[in-house]
């Protein structure tokens, strides 16, 4: 889809309005749009709304070999995706100029400022380090993607928890989140970028331009700072000439804005932490307001309940018996993986072969007998699921009788006196 | 299409209710034909959102069923994406010149063509004064899914009738198609409310684009923001908002 071109009258109007110090949505010159930060259910997933601009960042980690030149430092990898979802101006697949520019700016802002302690990401020096990967996706473009991306990236990094690792001599154990709580990354400071747009050859400046203002602007100045008033990165694009005083003024404005935004991020992280501790529902779905413009309301239909029991029992009698199910949950033996069984085969070919093996009359009784036996067992019983139908498998267990949970798969049963089952031999 | 009195009555009953695609009005076999009523079949005219399929009337869009006596029924639906239809007047942005025509963007899937000669008083020697980036108010001469759409700035008799290039000093905004139809309806509530506020000039295109100009930049911005926000408001909310603006609170 092509992007809507900007008409001459819109451009003239926006410039005229800026000369009169008026913005399209009624903001002041130095005002940011409303920022909303929310986190997903996974650690490291963050959504940022800057007015209508919407951005999502996701952090993930992986154990890899470190770089040759830095054997005891972890690796940070940043990636910004511009998809046509955000704007018809973005094309899928092609790396446009804007995409390259945003990627470079985010890398300089976060990696070169050393906001994350990469040495703490080292597990075994020279062999295994953590690679932290930050993916930022644009969901809607209404201007100022850079600021929104930087807020989302740093908030996601602060929110992220990596698996705990213990090194004992030569052995490295990576604990899963169930075994040990994952630990947060060690972050020294939070660099946040603030964008200034210039109009009429640098005469007028606006903070946080929206999409239409961005199309009309002459140039853009991006300052990345942290709340300790340390400048992490400055970038000027568009080729405008800026005076020294202008840059100083912008950096002062930026320090004010950055401290406000850092405050917002910390508050959002705190809210998320308390929500998780309280066990309440947290995550993206909860943070979306229910916007309903119509709610379909249907009147209650009266239902006759006079002879429900007879009707119900009649229906049950005529219906087929339900497929046999295991009343107790399945616990695979540690060390045995179970690939999902998935849906049952409905072709009817294999089922016929299986049914041929079993004597038809005993089917139902055996099923019921098995189920009864299973019910007697406690839930701690180990149930074996064998997918191998090629060989006869013998499993020796000291005391407990072994039950299989599914009639249709092959199994070996011991201890059931009434009937014996043969393991299937597929030709 | 012709229906019996039975279906007509069912349709009339549902006027003002929300319907969804897939709802049908069919002439069921068990419906008895009243002997006392006249046997003449009544024709019901299907408007946008309704389609005849065999002997049934099927709803194609979700929305509210509306009725205009004596016979017209249609579905009032809400959408933002415009589909070109012959005869509708739209606001287009001139993007390029190609030989003897302008290429105009009206918000559809392709660009429409607007010939140099389709302006009032334009001849081969007397070219219209339209530049790239100008706004034009034009109507569709050809608009179907098989051909490139074509716009003209004159009506059947060769007169401009309000159409042509325009735009200096105003602001162009994008709203939903439902709001545009409400603005263009005769005796529209929204227009009456706007008139109470301050004098302004409005050009309303059926492709969801509205051009606004008031006496000052501030007032233009106010009207533009009001129109964009009253899209999803009920009548009371809108009147409340307009009253607050009138009192100077905003």
XYZ file of C-alpha atoms in Angstrom:
677
model
C 0.000 0.000 0.000
C 1.231 3.449 -0.750
C 1.503 6.044 1.926
C -0.819 9.054 1.699
C 1.138 11.985 0.267
C 1.314 15.175 2.268
C -0.654 17.928 0.549
C 0.732 21.436 0.197
C -2.004 22.991 2.300
C -1.329 20.624 5.212
C 2.363 21.492 5.151
C 1.659 25.213 5.045
C -0.849 24.948 7.840
C 1.418 22.966 10.140
C 4.291 25.397 9.604
C 2.011 28.373 10.189
C 0.682 26.792 13.365
C 4.210 26.142 14.639
C 5.103 29.773 14.062
C 2.188 30.657 16.302
C 3.441 28.074 18.833
C 0.484 25.780 18.277
C 0.710 22.043 17.774
C -1.868 19.875 16.046
C -2.955 18.048 19.162
C -2.808 21.044 21.496
C 0.466 20.201 23.267
C 3.030 22.749 24.344
C 6.423 22.958 22.636
C 8.247 20.844 25.208
C 5.469 18.412 26.036
C 5.640 14.680 25.540
C 2.566 12.708 24.599
C 1.048 10.387 27.129
C 3.431 7.479 27.813
C 2.022 4.157 28.912
C 4.327 1.245 29.810
C 2.984 -2.242 30.350
C 4.643 -5.616 30.674
C 3.673 -9.005 29.361
C 3.382 -12.255 31.284
C 6.878 -13.367 30.297
C 9.834 -11.659 31.861
C 11.383 -9.274 29.384
C 8.339 -8.358 27.305
C 7.403 -4.683 27.347
C 4.827 -2.579 25.467
C 5.210 1.186 25.240
C 2.527 3.582 24.020
C 3.713 7.085 23.171
C 0.419 8.701 22.179
C -0.615 6.592 19.210
C 2.884 5.266 18.543
C 3.081 1.715 19.808
C 6.200 -0.375 20.232
C 6.969 -3.801 21.723
C 10.331 -5.025 22.993
C 11.211 -8.616 23.868
C 14.408 -9.752 25.549
C 15.693 -13.306 25.320
C 18.943 -15.029 26.240
C 21.037 -17.892 25.019
C 24.351 -19.518 25.944
C 26.919 -19.087 23.193
C 30.663 -18.969 22.703
C 32.056 -15.482 23.332
C 33.831 -13.260 20.857
C 37.534 -13.945 20.320
C 38.589 -10.469 21.341
C 36.547 -10.448 24.557
C 36.473 -13.896 26.060
C 34.957 -12.975 29.384
C 32.198 -10.612 28.332
C 28.658 -11.414 27.331
C 27.170 -10.377 23.997
C 24.327 -7.899 23.434
C 22.392 -7.993 20.210
C 19.791 -5.424 19.183
C 17.289 -5.658 16.389
C 14.545 -3.229 15.360
C 11.846 -4.492 13.023
C 9.797 -2.129 10.913
C 6.864 -4.016 9.484
C 3.990 -2.817 7.301
C 1.858 -3.340 10.378
C 3.108 -0.032 11.674
C 2.685 2.099 8.577
C 2.043 1.658 4.867
C 5.348 3.416 4.267
C 7.315 0.459 5.655
C 7.935 -2.383 3.249
C 8.310 -5.933 4.347
C 11.737 -7.463 3.962
C 13.636 -4.492 2.590
C 15.958 -2.737 4.986
C 15.056 0.895 4.490
C 17.191 3.850 5.465
C 15.058 4.538 8.486
C 15.470 0.986 9.719
C 19.259 1.165 9.460
C 19.287 4.539 11.201
C 17.105 3.365 14.085
C 19.172 0.220 14.576
C 22.419 2.169 14.707
C 20.992 4.708 17.124
C 19.667 2.084 19.495
C 22.970 0.213 19.445
C 24.942 3.337 20.209
C 22.536 4.363 22.910
C 22.527 1.022 24.756
C 25.680 -0.821 23.883
C 28.284 1.900 23.743
C 27.014 3.467 26.941
C 27.773 0.218 28.782
C 24.505 0.319 30.638
C 24.571 -3.455 31.162
C 27.425 -5.180 32.983
C 28.552 -7.607 30.317
C 31.164 -9.266 32.523
C 28.450 -10.586 34.794
C 27.063 -12.422 31.774
C 30.135 -14.619 31.569
C 29.649 -18.244 32.618
C 32.861 -19.989 31.606
C 35.493 -17.602 30.362
C 36.358 -18.230 26.766
C 33.710 -20.908 26.304
C 30.218 -19.985 27.376
C 28.665 -16.592 27.860
C 25.124 -15.308 27.780
C 23.970 -13.608 24.635
C 21.187 -11.149 25.419
C 19.024 -10.373 22.438
C 16.615 -7.417 22.347
C 14.009 -7.426 19.586
C 11.957 -4.277 19.144
C 8.871 -4.416 16.954
C 6.985 -1.362 15.762
C 3.277 -1.882 16.067
C 2.043 1.576 15.069
C 3.903 4.569 13.748
C 2.638 7.975 14.784
C 6.030 9.647 14.937
C 9.070 9.474 17.200
C 9.814 5.791 16.910
C 13.298 6.287 18.351
C 12.182 7.470 21.760
C 9.541 4.818 22.078
C 12.030 2.098 21.087
C 14.629 3.238 23.598
C 12.091 3.335 26.422
C 10.774 -0.090 25.493
C 14.256 -1.604 25.172
C 15.572 -0.377 28.511
C 12.333 -1.210 30.337
C 12.371 -4.720 28.894
C 16.017 -5.186 29.924
C 15.207 -4.070 33.466
C 12.236 -6.440 33.553
C 14.101 -9.442 32.156
C 15.265 -12.360 34.307
C 17.876 -14.822 33.100
C 18.178 -18.426 34.296
C 20.436 -19.018 37.264
C 23.724 -20.765 36.578
C 26.034 -22.619 38.973
C 29.606 -23.526 38.083
C 31.293 -26.254 40.118
C 34.737 -26.972 38.800
C 34.163 -28.269 35.303
C 30.430 -28.699 35.618
C 27.999 -25.987 34.644
C 24.379 -26.338 35.690
C 21.717 -24.116 34.237
C 18.681 -24.150 36.482
C 15.229 -23.907 34.972
C 12.850 -21.254 36.319
C 11.024 -23.896 38.355
C 14.157 -25.034 40.143
C 15.627 -21.673 41.028
C 14.275 -18.178 40.606
C 15.753 -16.446 37.583
C 17.929 -13.464 38.349
C 17.749 -9.976 36.852
C 20.474 -8.477 34.681
C 22.831 -6.073 36.324
C 22.057 -2.671 34.869
C 24.183 0.322 35.767
C 22.009 3.113 34.403
C 19.051 3.664 32.078
C 19.839 5.657 28.940
C 16.748 7.193 27.347
C 16.684 9.078 24.070
C 14.823 12.361 23.565
C 14.104 13.656 20.062
C 13.934 17.286 19.004
C 12.607 18.323 15.618
C 13.583 21.615 13.968
C 11.588 23.756 11.568
C 12.328 26.776 9.411
C 16.088 26.235 9.379
C 16.387 25.764 13.110
C 14.234 28.667 14.222
C 11.547 26.619 15.898
C 11.959 23.411 17.805
C 9.482 20.805 19.033
C 9.965 17.888 21.384
C 8.451 14.506 20.504
C 7.184 15.179 16.985
C 4.114 13.315 15.811
C 3.961 11.765 12.374
C 2.736 14.803 10.460
C 5.231 17.082 12.189
C 7.969 14.625 11.284
C 7.081 14.846 7.621
C 7.344 18.604 7.651
C 10.480 18.981 9.753
C 13.860 20.125 8.511
C 16.048 18.119 10.837
C 16.108 15.962 13.943
C 18.376 16.003 16.982
C 18.443 12.930 19.205
C 20.052 13.110 22.650
C 20.347 9.969 24.751
C 20.917 10.635 28.436
C 20.471 8.990 31.784
C 19.042 10.479 34.935
C 22.527 11.244 36.294
C 22.803 13.832 33.520
C 25.374 11.868 31.587
C 25.010 12.102 27.855
C 25.206 8.683 26.237
C 24.769 9.633 22.602
C 23.948 12.652 20.436
C 22.923 12.393 16.834
C 21.830 15.119 14.445
C 20.237 14.219 11.114
C 18.723 16.214 8.306
C 21.746 18.394 7.755
C 20.518 21.472 9.617
C 22.942 23.938 11.113
C 22.592 24.111 14.859
C 24.103 26.707 17.149
C 25.955 25.783 20.299
C 23.335 27.462 22.497
C 20.584 25.475 20.831
C 22.323 22.196 21.566
C 22.939 23.238 25.191
C 19.318 24.221 25.595
C 18.189 20.919 24.138
C 20.400 18.960 26.496
C 18.917 20.811 29.480
C 15.397 20.030 28.306
C 16.439 16.445 27.698
C 17.725 15.989 31.256
C 14.371 17.114 32.663
C 12.438 14.812 30.363
C 14.724 11.862 31.020
C 14.294 12.071 34.769
C 10.508 12.128 34.333
C 10.561 9.141 32.024
C 12.961 7.179 34.261
C 10.533 7.820 37.123
C 7.708 6.424 34.983
C 9.666 3.295 34.098
C 10.584 2.615 37.728
C 6.970 3.022 38.772
C 5.780 0.664 36.076
C 8.393 -1.941 37.104
C 7.336 -1.588 40.736
C 3.649 -2.045 39.889
C 4.443 -5.113 37.869
C 6.508 -6.572 40.702
C 3.756 -6.084 43.274
C 1.170 -7.499 40.901
C 3.244 -10.624 40.355
C 3.949 -11.061 44.059
C 0.305 -10.711 44.957
C -0.376 -13.447 42.463
C -2.759 -11.246 40.607
C -3.225 -11.517 36.900
C -0.625 -9.528 35.091
C 0.355 -9.178 31.534
C -0.640 -7.597 28.324
C -4.204 -8.840 28.231
C -4.927 -7.401 31.636
C -3.553 -3.987 30.800
C -5.793 -3.522 27.776
C -8.990 -1.732 28.636
C -12.212 -3.387 27.641
C -13.413 -1.213 24.819
C -16.857 -2.288 23.877
C -19.062 -0.163 21.722
C -21.763 -2.777 21.512
C -22.503 -5.493 23.965
C -24.799 -8.087 22.564
C -27.486 -8.799 25.076
C -29.841 -11.651 24.493
C -32.958 -12.168 26.588
C -33.057 -15.304 28.645
C -34.815 -18.056 26.762
C -37.051 -20.136 29.014
C -36.054 -23.792 29.138
C -38.380 -26.604 30.041
C -36.886 -28.593 32.899
C -39.815 -30.818 33.735
C -38.588 -34.130 32.386
C -34.914 -33.398 32.051
C -33.690 -36.504 33.865
C -35.593 -38.915 31.638
C -34.481 -37.125 28.525
C -30.893 -37.043 29.686
C -30.729 -40.719 30.608
C -32.365 -41.617 27.315
C -29.773 -39.678 25.420
C -26.954 -41.221 27.391
C -28.200 -44.745 26.748
C -28.324 -44.249 23.039
C -25.016 -42.497 22.818
C -21.783 -44.334 22.235
C -19.461 -45.078 25.092
C -16.913 -42.317 25.550
C -13.337 -43.147 24.605
C -11.305 -44.504 27.504
C -9.400 -41.833 29.325
C -6.876 -41.938 32.097
C -8.315 -40.593 35.335
C -4.883 -39.892 36.707
C -2.413 -37.531 35.120
C 0.579 -38.886 33.266
C 4.009 -38.571 34.834
C 6.775 -39.612 32.486
C 9.764 -41.322 34.008
C 12.636 -38.879 34.493
C 14.905 -39.329 31.542
C 12.126 -40.393 29.204
C 10.866 -37.710 26.904
C 7.384 -37.827 25.569
C 6.631 -36.278 22.258
C 3.003 -35.207 22.209
C 0.671 -37.946 21.100
C -1.518 -35.457 19.315
C -4.876 -36.349 17.944
C -5.894 -39.887 17.336
C -5.631 -41.270 13.860
C -9.038 -41.056 12.213
C -8.263 -42.867 9.004
C -9.575 -46.088 10.407
C -6.711 -48.135 8.957
C -4.510 -48.507 11.983
C -7.417 -48.876 14.320
C -8.610 -51.916 12.476
C -5.220 -53.540 12.829
C -5.195 -52.828 16.484
C -8.646 -54.160 17.014
C -7.780 -57.359 15.237
C -5.192 -58.149 17.867
C -7.540 -57.783 20.749
C -10.348 -60.207 21.308
C -13.386 -58.124 20.745
C -15.414 -59.351 23.644
C -12.844 -58.599 26.249
C -12.302 -55.071 25.128
C -14.842 -53.282 27.184
C -14.311 -55.371 30.264
C -10.605 -54.936 30.114
C -10.945 -51.284 29.763
C -13.150 -51.061 32.766
C -10.938 -53.373 34.752
C -7.905 -51.316 33.925
C -9.629 -48.191 34.884
C -10.647 -49.662 38.172
C -7.127 -50.803 38.851
C -5.821 -47.424 37.997
C -8.175 -45.755 40.330
C -6.837 -47.858 43.140
C -3.359 -46.636 42.486
C -2.249 -43.339 43.869
C -1.270 -40.498 41.702
C 2.415 -41.060 42.345
C 2.486 -44.145 40.179
C 4.815 -43.959 37.314
C 3.073 -44.529 34.018
C 5.089 -45.550 31.065
C 4.178 -44.423 27.636
C 5.842 -46.426 24.968
C 5.666 -45.240 21.450
C 7.837 -47.942 20.098
C 5.729 -50.541 18.389
C 8.564 -52.449 16.834
C 9.959 -54.490 19.643
C 8.703 -56.232 22.627
C 9.706 -54.100 25.494
C 10.144 -55.479 28.942
C 10.258 -53.128 31.802
C 11.188 -54.372 35.171
C 9.785 -52.580 38.126
C 10.314 -53.947 41.607
C 6.892 -53.910 43.244
C 4.327 -51.760 41.610
C 2.162 -53.222 38.893
C 2.411 -51.353 35.699
C -0.513 -49.968 33.875
C -0.651 -48.395 30.494
C -2.987 -45.523 30.069
C -4.110 -45.863 26.506
C -5.547 -49.007 24.977
C -4.612 -47.982 21.533
C -0.844 -47.793 22.007
C 1.253 -50.806 22.641
C 2.038 -51.736 26.220
C 3.302 -54.535 28.340
C 1.275 -55.439 31.370
C 2.231 -57.478 34.321
C 0.192 -58.620 37.199
C -3.272 -58.604 35.728
C -4.483 -62.168 36.260
C -7.583 -62.143 34.126
C -6.121 -61.637 30.694
C -2.812 -61.234 29.075
C -2.057 -58.810 26.341
C 0.486 -59.351 23.659
C 2.657 -56.511 22.579
C 1.941 -55.664 19.044
C 4.325 -56.785 16.417
C 4.042 -54.658 13.375
C 5.124 -56.475 10.246
C -36.626 -7.255 -5.533
C -40.136 -8.254 -4.823
C -41.244 -9.793 -1.597
C -44.529 -10.574 -0.120
C -46.023 -8.496 2.616
C -44.638 -11.013 5.149
C -40.973 -10.286 4.616
C -41.587 -6.591 4.412
C -43.207 -6.655 7.796
C -40.272 -8.620 9.247
C -37.825 -6.114 7.822
C -39.750 -3.199 9.219
C -39.739 -4.831 12.593
C -35.966 -5.076 12.611
C -35.343 -1.441 11.702
C -33.018 0.106 14.271
C -31.546 -3.210 15.410
C -27.954 -4.306 15.040
C -27.498 -6.987 12.397
C -24.410 -8.976 11.481
C -23.298 -10.567 8.208
C -25.108 -13.820 7.683
C -28.472 -12.688 8.970
C -31.152 -13.604 6.484
C -34.647 -12.604 5.734
C -36.226 -15.425 3.833
C -39.631 -16.205 2.660
C -40.242 -19.427 4.506
C -42.651 -21.981 3.125
C -44.576 -22.141 6.344
C -45.528 -18.533 6.251
C -49.134 -18.331 5.389
C -50.250 -15.931 2.769
C -52.960 -13.836 4.223
C -56.084 -13.957 2.162
C -57.356 -10.687 3.454
C -54.307 -8.658 2.415
C -53.875 -7.656 -1.172
C -52.043 -10.176 -3.289
C -49.862 -7.512 -4.881
C -46.178 -8.140 -3.963
C -44.391 -5.174 -2.447
C -40.949 -4.346 -3.725
C -38.255 -3.567 -1.195
C -35.216 -1.696 -2.419
C -31.909 -3.024 -1.052
C -29.366 -0.395 -0.173
C -25.716 -0.796 0.842
C -25.048 -3.734 3.081
C -27.977 -5.829 1.885
C -27.923 -8.257 -0.993
C -30.440 -10.439 -2.624
C -29.525 -14.096 -2.939
C -32.166 -16.199 -4.561
C -35.374 -15.471 -2.739
C -33.620 -14.299 0.375
C -32.273 -11.014 1.571
C -28.832 -11.450 3.108
C -27.006 -8.975 5.336
C -23.439 -8.320 4.129
C -22.107 -5.828 6.672
C -22.534 -5.429 10.377
C -24.476 -2.369 11.450
C -27.887 -0.929 12.162
C -30.773 -1.529 9.778
C -32.297 1.693 8.562
C -35.447 2.351 6.600
C -36.552 5.201 4.440
C -40.200 5.072 3.567
C -41.665 3.877 1.390
C -39.395 1.021 0.302
C -35.694 1.540 0.939
C -33.726 -0.526 3.465
C -29.994 -0.350 4.116
C -27.348 -1.171 6.704
C -25.642 1.764 8.369
C -22.128 0.448 8.985
C -18.878 1.958 10.194
C -15.594 1.723 8.354
C -12.560 3.832 7.585
C -11.351 2.411 4.301
C -12.968 3.931 1.261
C -14.013 2.014 -1.849
C -14.529 4.130 -4.965
C -18.124 4.389 -6.117
C -19.417 6.143 -9.199
C -20.993 9.495 -8.593
C -19.506 10.170 -5.154
C -17.618 13.383 -4.507
C -14.240 13.015 -2.835
C -11.228 15.086 -1.827
C -8.107 14.004 -3.678
C -4.453 14.997 -3.447
C -2.652 15.574 -6.747
C 0.534 13.493 -6.687
C 1.893 13.685 -10.215
C 1.357 14.823 -13.774
C 1.256 12.197 -16.450
C 0.885 13.578 -19.914
C -2.553 15.127 -20.142
C -3.842 13.868 -16.828
C -3.192 14.310 -13.139
C -2.651 11.304 -10.918
C -4.769 11.841 -7.838
C -4.668 9.952 -4.535
C -8.090 9.556 -2.942
C -7.260 6.903 -0.344
C -8.102 3.853 -2.425
C -5.980 0.988 -3.626
C -4.774 2.816 -6.731
C -4.415 6.352 -7.970
C -7.229 7.899 -9.985
C -6.723 9.892 -13.153
C -8.089 13.407 -13.634
C -7.894 14.872 -17.086
C -6.807 18.473 -17.699
C -9.953 19.067 -19.710
C -12.305 17.967 -16.950
C -12.388 21.406 -15.359
C -14.851 24.164 -16.080
C -13.640 26.423 -18.834
C -10.561 24.348 -19.595
C -9.427 23.965 -23.177
C -6.259 22.631 -24.741
C -4.786 26.104 -24.595
C -6.257 27.174 -21.293
C -4.784 24.768 -18.754
C -6.185 24.644 -15.210
C -4.024 26.104 -12.492
C -3.422 22.925 -10.485
C -0.035 21.975 -9.034
C 1.282 18.813 -7.495
C 0.256 18.765 -3.827
C -3.011 20.641 -4.330
C -6.333 19.388 -3.093
C -9.133 18.774 -5.574
C -12.806 18.198 -4.944
C -14.026 15.908 -7.712
C -16.534 13.194 -8.450
C -16.061 9.738 -9.859
C -16.885 9.207 -13.491
C -15.626 5.611 -13.601
C -15.224 3.571 -10.449
C -15.332 -0.185 -10.529
C -13.010 -2.977 -9.535
C -11.866 -3.764 -13.056
C -10.724 -0.385 -14.303
C -8.597 2.481 -13.117
C -10.846 5.042 -11.422
C -11.407 8.339 -13.177
C -12.324 11.650 -11.606
C -13.841 14.777 -13.128
C -14.346 18.267 -11.762
C -17.391 19.090 -13.860
C -20.883 17.719 -13.786
C -22.937 16.438 -16.655
C -23.745 19.852 -18.053
C -20.152 21.088 -17.973
C -20.410 23.308 -14.893
C -18.099 23.131 -11.894
C -20.852 23.047 -9.312
C -18.492 23.552 -6.392
C -15.811 21.190 -7.591
C -12.234 22.015 -8.492
C -8.911 22.766 -6.858
C -8.854 24.406 -3.418
C -7.090 24.348 -0.156
C -5.120 27.372 0.860
C -5.053 28.029 4.556
C -7.022 25.079 5.829
C -6.292 21.733 7.454
C -7.093 18.302 6.049
C -8.122 15.575 8.489
C -9.126 11.944 8.147
C -12.301 10.662 9.758
C -14.433 7.552 9.425
C -16.941 7.131 6.619
C -19.852 7.056 9.034
C -19.053 10.523 10.356
C -18.803 11.847 6.814
C -22.230 10.496 5.968
C -23.647 12.000 9.130
C -22.157 15.365 8.228
C -23.607 15.242 4.740
C -27.089 14.122 5.727
C -29.786 16.743 5.358
C -30.533 18.478 8.679
C -27.471 16.952 10.224
C -27.172 17.355 13.996
C -23.430 17.682 13.954
C -23.522 20.477 11.416
C -26.080 22.372 13.464
C -23.939 22.028 16.573
C -20.881 23.207 14.670
C -22.713 26.239 13.424
C -23.287 27.325 16.996
C -19.569 27.345 17.691
C -17.834 29.596 15.234
C -18.036 30.269 11.531
C -15.944 27.880 9.527
C -15.657 26.458 6.069
C -15.929 22.733 5.583
C -15.306 20.599 2.527
C -16.471 17.047 3.135
C -15.267 14.250 0.871
C -16.991 10.889 0.954
C -13.623 9.155 1.178
C -13.342 10.145 4.813
C -11.377 13.359 4.255
C -12.578 16.678 5.632
C -10.986 20.047 5.007
C -11.559 22.741 7.634
C -10.842 26.430 7.676
C -11.851 28.921 10.336
C -10.859 32.498 10.940
C -7.766 31.687 12.988
C -5.328 28.812 13.318
C -6.502 28.108 16.850
C -10.152 27.848 15.813
C -9.286 25.632 12.859
C -7.407 23.284 15.166
C -10.334 23.240 17.573
C -12.835 22.312 14.886
C -10.510 19.679 13.454
C -9.933 18.021 16.841
C -13.642 18.174 17.667
C -14.589 16.396 14.470
C -12.018 13.695 15.016
C -13.143 13.031 18.563
C -16.913 13.141 18.104
C -16.749 10.156 15.779
C -17.547 7.609 18.449
C -19.559 9.769 20.798
C -23.253 9.627 21.471
C -25.349 12.703 20.836
C -25.354 13.753 24.482
C -21.625 13.405 24.884
C -21.065 15.400 21.748
C -23.372 18.190 22.775
C -21.716 18.320 26.159
C -18.311 18.605 24.534
C -19.435 21.334 22.175
C -20.992 23.246 25.049
C -17.731 23.109 26.993
C -15.839 24.439 24.011
C -18.340 27.202 23.525
C -17.896 28.334 27.094
C -14.226 28.645 26.374
C -13.068 25.918 28.738
C -10.966 24.123 26.134
